[in-house]
mmCIF file of C-alpha atoms in Angstrom:
data_model
loop_
_atom_site.group_PDB
_atom_site.id
_atom_site.type_symbol
_atom_site.label_atom_id
_atom_site.label_comp_id
_atom_site.label_asym_id
_atom_site.label_seq_id
_atom_site.Cartn_x
_atom_site.Cartn_y
_atom_site.Cartn_z
ATOM 1 C CA SER A 23 0.415 16.913 -3.006
ATOM 2 C CA GLY A 24 1.738 15.592 -6.280
ATOM 3 C CA GLY A 25 4.489 13.496 -4.713
ATOM 4 C CA PHE A 26 4.838 9.758 -4.374
ATOM 5 C CA LEU A 27 5.354 7.774 -1.178
ATOM 6 C CA ILE A 28 5.722 4.045 -0.740
ATOM 7 C CA ALA A 29 6.807 2.419 2.493
ATOM 8 C CA ALA A 30 6.632 -1.083 3.944
ATOM 9 C CA GLY A 31 7.192 -2.240 7.494
ATOM 10 C CA SER A 32 5.957 -4.137 10.495
ATOM 11 C CA ALA A 33 2.366 -3.828 11.653
ATOM 12 C CA GLY A 34 3.317 -2.192 14.927
ATOM 13 C CA MET A 35 5.005 0.689 13.101
ATOM 14 C CA ALA A 36 2.281 1.425 10.545
ATOM 15 C CA MET A 37 1.516 5.096 10.016
ATOM 16 C CA ALA A 38 -0.493 6.645 7.220
ATOM 17 C CA PRO A 39 -0.148 10.142 5.813
ATOM 18 C CA SER A 40 -2.461 12.791 7.216
ATOM 19 C CA ASP A 41 -6.170 12.274 6.685
ATOM 20 C CA THR A 42 -6.363 15.990 5.862
ATOM 21 C CA SER A 43 -3.998 15.653 2.907
ATOM 22 C CA SER A 44 -5.285 16.652 -0.518
ATOM 23 C CA GLN A 45 -3.488 13.619 -1.990
ATOM 24 C CA TYR A 46 -5.007 10.167 -1.511
ATOM 25 C CA SER A 47 -3.234 7.259 0.183
ATOM 26 C CA ILE A 48 -3.781 3.628 1.098
ATOM 27 C CA LEU A 49 -2.519 1.629 4.049
ATOM 28 C CA MET A 50 -2.700 -2.138 3.475
ATOM 29 C CA SER A 51 -2.356 -4.491 6.448
ATOM 30 C CA TYR A 52 -1.651 -8.147 5.705
ATOM 31 C CA PRO A 53 -2.731 -10.841 8.191
ATOM 32 C CA GLN A 54 0.769 -12.354 8.148
ATOM 33 C CA THR A 55 4.272 -11.061 7.592
ATOM 34 C CA GLN A 56 5.267 -11.050 3.920
ATOM 35 C CA ALA A 57 8.775 -12.160 2.970
ATOM 36 C CA ALA A 58 11.356 -9.610 1.896
ATOM 37 C CA GLY A 59 11.214 -9.150 -1.877
ATOM 38 C CA THR A 60 7.540 -10.189 -2.172
ATOM 39 C CA LEU A 61 6.130 -7.814 -4.770
ATOM 40 C CA VAL A 62 3.303 -5.408 -4.058
ATOM 41 C CA ARG A 63 1.497 -4.076 -7.121
ATOM 42 C CA LEU A 64 -1.206 -1.422 -7.213
ATOM 43 C CA VAL A 65 -3.197 -0.865 -10.428
ATOM 44 C CA ASP A 66 -6.248 1.175 -11.375
ATOM 45 C CA ASP A 67 -9.418 -0.348 -12.849
ATOM 46 C CA SER A 68 -7.984 -0.128 -16.371
ATOM 47 C CA GLY A 69 -4.901 -2.117 -15.310
ATOM 48 C CA SER A 70 -2.532 0.864 -15.401
ATOM 49 C CA ASP A 71 0.351 0.433 -12.992
ATOM 50 C CA ILE A 72 0.510 2.885 -10.083
ATOM 51 C CA ALA A 73 3.243 1.069 -8.154
ATOM 52 C CA THR A 74 5.201 -2.173 -8.349
ATOM 53 C CA PHE A 75 7.428 -2.487 -5.307
ATOM 54 C CA ALA A 76 9.665 -5.176 -3.796
ATOM 55 C CA PRO A 77 10.385 -4.263 -0.147
ATOM 56 C CA ALA A 78 13.934 -5.092 0.930
ATOM 57 C CA LYS A 79 12.806 -6.378 4.334
ATOM 58 C CA ALA A 80 9.918 -8.514 5.583
ATOM 59 C CA TYR A 81 6.741 -6.473 5.998
ATOM 60 C CA GLN A 82 3.134 -6.623 7.162
ATOM 61 C CA THR A 83 1.929 -3.171 6.129
ATOM 62 C CA VAL A 84 2.360 -1.067 3.003
ATOM 63 C CA VAL A 85 1.559 2.623 2.604
ATOM 64 C CA ILE A 86 1.192 4.138 -0.870
ATOM 65 C CA SER A 87 0.414 7.784 -1.541
ATOM 66 C CA SER A 88 0.156 8.909 -5.146
ATOM 67 C CA ALA A 89 -1.374 11.635 -7.267
ATOM 68 C CA TYR A 90 -2.801 8.748 -9.360
ATOM 69 C CA LEU A 91 -5.106 7.702 -6.501
ATOM 70 C CA LYS A 92 -8.415 9.519 -7.003
ATOM 71 C CA LYS A 93 -11.583 9.812 -4.915
ATOM 72 C CA ASP A 94 -14.161 7.214 -6.027
ATOM 73 C CA GLY A 95 -11.516 5.507 -8.188
ATOM 74 C CA SER A 96 -11.415 1.693 -8.264
ATOM 75 C CA TYR A 97 -8.131 -0.125 -7.686
ATOM 76 C CA MET A 98 -6.659 -3.603 -7.223
ATOM 77 C CA LEU A 99 -3.743 -4.643 -5.029
ATOM 78 C CA TYR A 100 -1.677 -7.697 -5.980
ATOM 79 C CA SER A 101 0.963 -9.621 -4.069
ATOM 80 C CA GLY A 102 3.799 -11.871 -5.185
ATOM 81 C CA GLY A 103 4.504 -12.724 -8.780
ATOM 82 C CA SER A 104 7.453 -11.446 -10.767
ATOM 83 C CA VAL A 105 8.455 -8.488 -12.873
ATOM 84 C CA GLN A 106 10.717 -8.546 -15.907
ATOM 85 C CA GLY A 107 12.360 -5.632 -17.627
ATOM 86 C CA GLY A 108 11.701 -2.046 -16.750
ATOM 87 C CA THR A 109 13.776 0.136 -14.494
ATOM 88 C CA SER A 110 14.211 -0.617 -10.794
ATOM 89 C CA LYS A 111 15.458 1.734 -8.101
ATOM 90 C CA GLY A 112 15.131 1.196 -4.378
ATOM 91 C CA GLY A 113 12.747 -1.725 -4.945
ATOM 92 C CA LEU A 114 10.367 0.326 -7.116
ATOM 93 C CA THR A 115 10.016 -0.890 -10.713
ATOM 94 C CA THR A 116 8.648 1.188 -13.570
ATOM 95 C CA ASN A 117 7.746 0.027 -17.075
ATOM 96 C CA GLY A 118 8.248 -3.661 -16.262
ATOM 97 C CA GLN A 119 6.110 -6.657 -17.217
ATOM 98 C CA TYR A 120 4.335 -8.023 -14.143
ATOM 99 C CA ALA A 121 3.134 -11.643 -14.093
ATOM 100 C CA ASN A 122 1.706 -14.364 -11.854
ATOM 101 C CA GLY A 123 0.719 -12.221 -8.875
ATOM 102 C CA THR A 124 -2.280 -12.923 -6.665
ATOM 103 C CA LYS A 125 -5.051 -10.348 -6.385
ATOM 104 C CA VAL A 126 -5.340 -9.515 -2.690
ATOM 105 C CA VAL A 127 -8.135 -6.951 -2.702
ATOM 106 C CA ASP A 128 -10.342 -4.749 -4.916
ATOM 107 C CA PHE A 129 -11.308 -1.415 -3.406
ATOM 108 C CA THR A 130 -12.632 2.090 -4.024
ATOM 109 C CA VAL A 131 -10.929 5.155 -2.596
ATOM 110 C CA SER A 132 -13.471 7.105 -0.558
ATOM 111 C CA SER A 133 -11.392 9.204 1.835
ATOM 112 C CA PRO A 134 -7.906 10.770 1.941
ATOM 113 C CA VAL A 135 -6.558 7.613 3.627
ATOM 114 C CA THR A 136 -8.137 4.283 2.687
ATOM 115 C CA TYR A 137 -7.315 1.525 5.176
ATOM 116 C CA LEU A 138 -7.309 -1.986 3.718
ATOM 117 C CA ASN A 139 -6.981 -5.598 4.719
ATOM 118 C CA GLU A 140 -7.592 -8.743 2.665
ATOM 119 C CA SER A 141 -11.355 -8.373 3.160
ATOM 120 C CA GLY A 142 -11.464 -4.874 1.702
ATOM 121 C CA VAL A 143 -11.810 -1.375 3.085
ATOM 122 C CA THR A 144 -11.668 -1.173 6.860
ATOM 123 C CA THR A 145 -11.058 1.499 9.485
ATOM 124 C CA ALA A 146 -7.831 2.827 10.950
ATOM 125 C CA GLY A 147 -8.314 0.936 14.208
ATOM 126 C CA SER A 148 -9.057 -2.394 12.561
ATOM 127 C CA ALA A 149 -6.515 -2.412 9.731
ATOM 128 C CA GLY A 150 -4.068 -4.462 11.786
ATOM 129 C CA ARG A 151 -4.410 -7.855 13.423
ATOM 130 C CA GLY A 152 -5.526 -6.382 16.748
ATOM 131 C CA GLY A 153 -8.923 -5.340 15.415
ATOM 132 C CA PRO A 154 -10.933 -2.475 16.890
ATOM 133 C CA GLY A 155 -9.720 -1.613 20.328
ATOM 134 C CA GLY A 156 -7.335 -4.566 20.338
ATOM 135 C CA GLY A 157 -3.767 -4.643 21.522
ATOM 136 C CA GLY A 158 -3.803 -1.322 23.359
ATOM 137 C CA GLY A 159 -3.246 0.572 20.118
ATOM 138 C CA ARG A 160 -0.780 -1.898 18.665
ATOM 139 C CA ASN A 161 -1.113 -2.147 14.884
ATOM 140 C CA ARG A 162 -3.085 1.098 14.783
ATOM 141 C CA PRO A 163 -1.875 3.661 12.230
ATOM 142 C CA MET A 164 -1.176 7.021 13.748
ATOM 143 C CA GLY A 165 -3.055 9.443 11.500
ATOM 144 C CA GLY A 166 -1.484 12.796 10.840
ATOM 145 C CA GLN A 167 2.098 11.611 11.143
ATOM 146 C CA MET A 168 4.393 10.862 8.257
ATOM 147 C CA PRO A 169 6.728 7.870 8.505
ATOM 148 C CA PRO A 170 10.374 8.856 8.835
ATOM 149 C CA ALA A 171 12.212 9.156 5.547
ATOM 150 C CA GLN A 172 14.208 6.087 4.570
ATOM 151 C CA GLN A 173 17.887 6.747 4.271
ATOM 152 C CA GLN A 174 19.990 4.875 1.770
#
């Protein structure tokens, strides 16, 4: 716990951190593939930035794990827009000015892994397009497994 993880990828490869972790995480599944470079921004209910990230490749799922995610905390996830200034490394921007994004979802963290779609909090099996029991497990996050580390 105490680290920071952000990863974006295709729906079929979505995996969340362990649901027994002491650090909270979200896994957001979009209904359609998002273009490479489309910003993802996560803020708390006071508007404080937790993550502003521009994935280098097209994506349909985003996983964020952060010590700033707290049980019963309220958060908002934004998509698109632009960021000016700040410091960027590996697609992650800190201390920038974010503008013109679209709020995708408001949610409250209630468990170690909170699964989201555009309608709000959902379950692990229904976070992807397949829905519960759909697609023979396709789009279903595999709890308890960490995504492989990205190499640069």
